[in-house]
Amino acid sequence: MTTGPSRHEPVLVEAVVEALRPCLDGLVVDGTAGLGGHTQALLDAGAARVIAIDLDPDAVRWLARRFQGDSRVQPVHASYADLPGLLGAKRPAGVLLDLGVSSRQLETADRGFSFRLEGPLDMRFDSTSGAPAARLVNRLPEADLAALLRKYGEERRARAVARRIVARRPLESTTELARVVAGAFPRRQRLHPATRTFQALRIATNEELEVLREGLAKAHRALREHGRLAVIAFHSLEDRVVKQTFRTWARNGDGEVLTRRPVRPGRSESRRNPRARSARLRVLAKAKGD
Ligand SMILES: C[S@@+](CC[C@H](N)C(=O)[O-])C[C@H]1O[C@@H](n2cnc3c(N)ncnc32)[C@H](O)[C@@H]1O
């Protein structure tokens, strides 16, 4: 579906624009363009050209409509890990990665990202390829499922959750899975008990951390000399990958980390946009071209 208003408020938008301001006269790649909130802000700040990439074909259709007739924007259905190949000879001055899931994806029940909305166990960013989350939920051996929940969800009750899931398989829907997971928790939790399980399944279904490691390296390779890479992470697993990768590059003389500490949203942004609360922006300037 490509109709309906965009309700996704881009996070840390001013900090992103400031980080990429020196790049706006060249090509900027918005590697996770989603509904185009950051792309729009970069254009408003004077960006000359933006390649707006997303892995979700629905998001790309949306971007094509939103920026129809604007010759500065080129929407592309791809993974940011397909850089630099998809750019040909072009070298971007800036690359932005705003990781995770968009509000629109979360709020579309049949994408299966939300444990609050009844939908299939899908969770793929690209619903045209790869296996849905149901494959992991219904086929993984119990020990492997527990390991996955521990590794990608940092779920302390991973064994109990995996045991309950396996005992009640096959599971068909998001809300059914959420109910089964909740049964593995003795008391009411502050966080919904299915939060960590859904995070883990989404990360594993899309191989998000592997794609992030590969995508960071590819983005760095694609950038022109002194080009900037800005990354917004939403949980500690992906932020750790960004932090360690940037540190390694800085140590090897391949770049300079411009954010000694990650940029976090202020109180008013967190209040206005709860999704922003866990956001952390890190920015690196590439040292030299290759
Ligand atoms: C948090 S949203 C981005 C929101 C966007 N910055 C905006 O202002 O509307 C993250 C987006 O990244 C996309 N995505 C996830 N993995 C991707 C990948 N490997 N390559 C490209 N896009 C990806 C998702 O489909 C989603 O639309």
PDB file of N, CA and C and ligand atoms in Angstrom, residues 8-11 30-39 53-56 59 78-81 96 98-102 105 125 211 234 275, ligand 1:
ATOM      1  N   HIS A   8       5.622   8.940  10.159  1.00  0.00           N
ATOM      2  CA  HIS A   8       6.931   8.662  10.731  1.00  0.00           C
ATOM      3  C   HIS A   8       7.691   9.973  10.922  1.00  0.00           C
ATOM      4  N   GLU A   9       7.932  10.327  12.190  1.00  0.00           N
ATOM      5  CA  GLU A   9       8.676  11.560  12.442  1.00  0.00           C
ATOM      6  C   GLU A   9      10.162  11.220  12.472  1.00  0.00           C
ATOM      7  N   PRO A  10      10.972  11.829  11.601  1.00  0.00           N
ATOM      8  CA  PRO A  10      12.393  11.475  11.585  1.00  0.00           C
ATOM      9  C   PRO A  10      13.072  11.866  12.897  1.00  0.00           C
ATOM     10  N   VAL A  11      13.993  11.036  13.374  1.00  0.00           N
ATOM     11  CA  VAL A  11      14.613  11.318  14.678  1.00  0.00           C
ATOM     12  C   VAL A  11      15.924  12.081  14.496  1.00  0.00           C
ATOM     13  N   ASP A  30      20.845   8.536   1.275  1.00  0.00           N
ATOM     14  CA  ASP A  30      20.028   8.181   2.443  1.00  0.00           C
ATOM     15  C   ASP A  30      19.792   6.683   2.301  1.00  0.00           C
ATOM     16  N   GLY A  31      20.575   5.908   3.058  1.00  0.00           N
ATOM     17  CA  GLY A  31      20.628   4.449   2.834  1.00  0.00           C
ATOM     18  C   GLY A  31      19.444   3.687   3.403  1.00  0.00           C
ATOM     19  N   THR A  32      18.635   4.337   4.218  1.00  0.00           N
ATOM     20  CA  THR A  32      17.435   3.709   4.805  1.00  0.00           C
ATOM     21  C   THR A  32      16.333   4.773   4.766  1.00  0.00           C
ATOM     22  N   ALA A  33      15.939   5.149   3.572  1.00  0.00           N
ATOM     23  CA  ALA A  33      15.153   6.382   3.408  1.00  0.00           C
ATOM     24  C   ALA A  33      13.740   6.292   3.968  1.00  0.00           C
ATOM     25  N   GLY A  34      13.178   5.093   4.081  1.00  0.00           N
ATOM     26  CA  GLY A  34      11.872   4.912   4.730  1.00  0.00           C
ATOM     27  C   GLY A  34      10.798   5.766   4.087  1.00  0.00           C
ATOM     28  N   LEU A  35      10.265   6.703   4.845  1.00  0.00           N
ATOM     29  CA  LEU A  35       9.207   7.568   4.328  1.00  0.00           C
ATOM     30  C   LEU A  35       9.762   8.912   3.857  1.00  0.00           C
ATOM     31  N   GLY A  36      11.082   9.057   3.935  1.00  0.00           N
ATOM     32  CA  GLY A  36      11.712  10.232   3.343  1.00  0.00           C
ATOM     33  C   GLY A  36      11.832  11.432   4.258  1.00  0.00           C
ATOM     34  N   GLY A  37      11.636  11.252   5.565  1.00  0.00           N
ATOM     35  CA  GLY A  37      11.714  12.389   6.491  1.00  0.00           C
ATOM     36  C   GLY A  37      13.099  13.029   6.515  1.00  0.00           C
ATOM     37  N   HIS A  38      14.142  12.197   6.625  1.00  0.00           N
ATOM     38  CA  HIS A  38      15.500  12.760   6.630  1.00  0.00           C
ATOM     39  C   HIS A  38      15.862  13.283   5.241  1.00  0.00           C
ATOM     40  N   THR A  39      15.449  12.564   4.195  1.00  0.00           N
ATOM     41  CA  THR A  39      15.714  13.044   2.827  1.00  0.00           C
ATOM     42  C   THR A  39      15.148  14.444   2.664  1.00  0.00           C
ATOM     43  N   ILE A  53      17.587   5.179  -0.731  1.00  0.00           N
ATOM     44  CA  ILE A  53      17.545   3.717  -0.825  1.00  0.00           C
ATOM     45  C   ILE A  53      16.646   3.144   0.262  1.00  0.00           C
ATOM     46  N   ASP A  54      15.868   2.137  -0.063  1.00  0.00           N
ATOM     47  CA  ASP A  54      15.215   1.339   0.979  1.00  0.00           C
ATOM     48  C   ASP A  54      15.036  -0.090   0.474  1.00  0.00           C
ATOM     49  N   LEU A  55      15.084  -1.013   1.432  1.00  0.00           N
ATOM     50  CA  LEU A  55      14.947  -2.437   1.120  1.00  0.00           C
ATOM     51  C   LEU A  55      13.477  -2.836   0.988  1.00  0.00           C
ATOM     52  N   ASP A  56      12.592  -1.967   1.470  1.00  0.00           N
ATOM     53  CA  ASP A  56      11.165  -2.271   1.498  1.00  0.00           C
ATOM     54  C   ASP A  56      10.513  -1.684   0.228  1.00  0.00           C
ATOM     55  N   ALA A  59       8.073   1.080   0.820  1.00  0.00           N
ATOM     56  CA  ALA A  59       8.700   2.372   1.154  1.00  0.00           C
ATOM     57  C   ALA A  59       9.194   3.060  -0.120  1.00  0.00           C
ATOM     58  N   ALA A  78      16.897  -1.226  -2.881  1.00  0.00           N
ATOM     59  CA  ALA A  78      18.163  -1.949  -2.714  1.00  0.00           C
ATOM     60  C   ALA A  78      18.467  -2.013  -1.223  1.00  0.00           C
ATOM     61  N   SER A  79      19.560  -2.715  -0.901  1.00  0.00           N
ATOM     62  CA  SER A  79      20.066  -2.693   0.473  1.00  0.00           C
ATOM     63  C   SER A  79      21.225  -1.714   0.517  1.00  0.00           C
ATOM     64  N   TYR A  80      21.371  -1.022   1.642  1.00  0.00           N
ATOM     65  CA  TYR A  80      22.530  -0.124   1.750  1.00  0.00           C
ATOM     66  C   TYR A  80      23.827  -0.929   1.682  1.00  0.00           C
ATOM     67  N   ALA A  81      23.736  -2.240   1.921  1.00  0.00           N
ATOM     68  CA  ALA A  81      24.929  -3.082   1.812  1.00  0.00           C
ATOM     69  C   ALA A  81      25.283  -3.362   0.351  1.00  0.00           C
ATOM     70  N   LEU A  96      23.824   8.426   5.082  1.00  0.00           N
ATOM     71  CA  LEU A  96      23.048   8.356   6.325  1.00  0.00           C
ATOM     72  C   LEU A  96      22.411   6.980   6.440  1.00  0.00           C
ATOM     73  N   ASP A  98      19.688   5.295   9.042  1.00  0.00           N
ATOM     74  CA  ASP A  98      18.767   5.438  10.189  1.00  0.00           C
ATOM     75  C   ASP A  98      18.156   4.048  10.350  1.00  0.00           C
ATOM     76  N   LEU A  99      18.742   3.269  11.269  1.00  0.00           N
ATOM     77  CA  LEU A  99      18.481   1.827  11.279  1.00  0.00           C
ATOM     78  C   LEU A  99      17.105   1.482  11.861  1.00  0.00           C
ATOM     79  N   GLY A 100      16.720   0.232  11.681  1.00  0.00           N
ATOM     80  CA  GLY A 100      15.503  -0.261  12.338  1.00  0.00           C
ATOM     81  C   GLY A 100      14.273  -0.160  11.465  1.00  0.00           C
ATOM     82  N   VAL A 101      13.140  -0.043  12.153  1.00  0.00           N
ATOM     83  CA  VAL A 101      11.863  -0.191  11.507  1.00  0.00           C
ATOM     84  C   VAL A 101      11.147   1.163  11.510  1.00  0.00           C
ATOM     85  N   SER A 102      10.369   1.454  10.480  1.00  0.00           N
ATOM     86  CA  SER A 102       9.646   2.731  10.453  1.00  0.00           C
ATOM     87  C   SER A 102       8.306   2.577  11.159  1.00  0.00           C
ATOM     88  N   GLN A 105       5.882   0.739   9.007  1.00  0.00           N
ATOM     89  CA  GLN A 105       6.033  -0.726   9.009  1.00  0.00           C
ATOM     90  C   GLN A 105       5.441  -1.316  10.292  1.00  0.00           C
ATOM     91  N   PHE A 125      11.973  -6.886   6.034  1.00  0.00           N
ATOM     92  CA  PHE A 125      11.963  -5.544   5.445  1.00  0.00           C
ATOM     93  C   PHE A 125      11.603  -5.654   3.969  1.00  0.00           C
ATOM     94  N   VAL A 211      24.306  -7.518   8.101  1.00  0.00           N
ATOM     95  CA  VAL A 211      24.122  -6.509   7.042  1.00  0.00           C
ATOM     96  C   VAL A 211      24.745  -5.188   7.483  1.00  0.00           C
ATOM     97  N   PHE A 234      19.256   2.076  17.290  1.00  0.00           N
ATOM     98  CA  PHE A 234      18.130   2.112  18.240  1.00  0.00           C
ATOM     99  C   PHE A 234      18.239   1.102  19.376  1.00  0.00           C
ATOM    100  N   ARG A 275       9.538   6.954  19.934  1.00  0.00           N
ATOM    101  CA  ARG A 275      10.457   6.110  19.162  1.00  0.00           C
ATOM    102  C   ARG A 275      11.895   6.651  19.218  1.00  0.00           C
TER     103      ARG A 275
HETATM  104  C1  LIG B   1      13.812   3.936  10.853  1.00  0.00           C
HETATM  105  S1  LIG B   1      13.290   3.667   9.212  1.00  0.00           S
HETATM  106  C2  LIG B   1      13.928   5.054   8.336  1.00  0.00           C
HETATM  107  C3  LIG B   1      13.063   6.254   8.425  1.00  0.00           C
HETATM  108  C4  LIG B   1      13.524   7.436   7.563  1.00  0.00           C
HETATM  109  N1  LIG B   1      14.808   7.939   7.990  1.00  0.00           N
HETATM  110  C5  LIG B   1      12.488   8.547   7.536  1.00  0.00           C
HETATM  111  O1  LIG B   1      12.809   9.670   7.957  1.00  0.00           O
HETATM  112  O2  LIG B   1      11.369   8.297   7.097  1.00  0.00           O
HETATM  113  C6  LIG B   1      14.393   2.406   8.676  1.00  0.00           C
HETATM  114  C7  LIG B   1      14.204   1.981   7.244  1.00  0.00           C
HETATM  115  O3  LIG B   1      15.325   1.177   6.885  1.00  0.00           O
HETATM  116  C8  LIG B   1      14.908   0.214   5.952  1.00  0.00           C
HETATM  117  N2  LIG B   1      15.932  -0.827   5.904  1.00  0.00           N
HETATM  118  C9  LIG B   1      16.188  -1.809   6.799  1.00  0.00           C
HETATM  119  N3  LIG B   1      17.254  -2.524   6.408  1.00  0.00           N
HETATM  120  C10 LIG B   1      17.697  -1.978   5.243  1.00  0.00           C
HETATM  121  C11 LIG B   1      18.768  -2.262   4.358  1.00  0.00           C
HETATM  122  N4  LIG B   1      19.616  -3.266   4.583  1.00  0.00           N
HETATM  123  N5  LIG B   1      18.926  -1.472   3.265  1.00  0.00           N
HETATM  124  C12 LIG B   1      18.068  -0.448   3.014  1.00  0.00           C
HETATM  125  N6  LIG B   1      17.031  -0.143   3.809  1.00  0.00           N
HETATM  126  C13 LIG B   1      16.851  -0.893   4.924  1.00  0.00           C
HETATM  127  C14 LIG B   1      13.552  -0.219   6.487  1.00  0.00           C
HETATM  128  O4  LIG B   1      12.773  -0.803   5.468  1.00  0.00           O
HETATM  129  C15 LIG B   1      12.966   1.115   6.986  1.00  0.00           C
HETATM  130  O5  LIG B   1      12.175   1.705   5.987  1.00  0.00           O
END
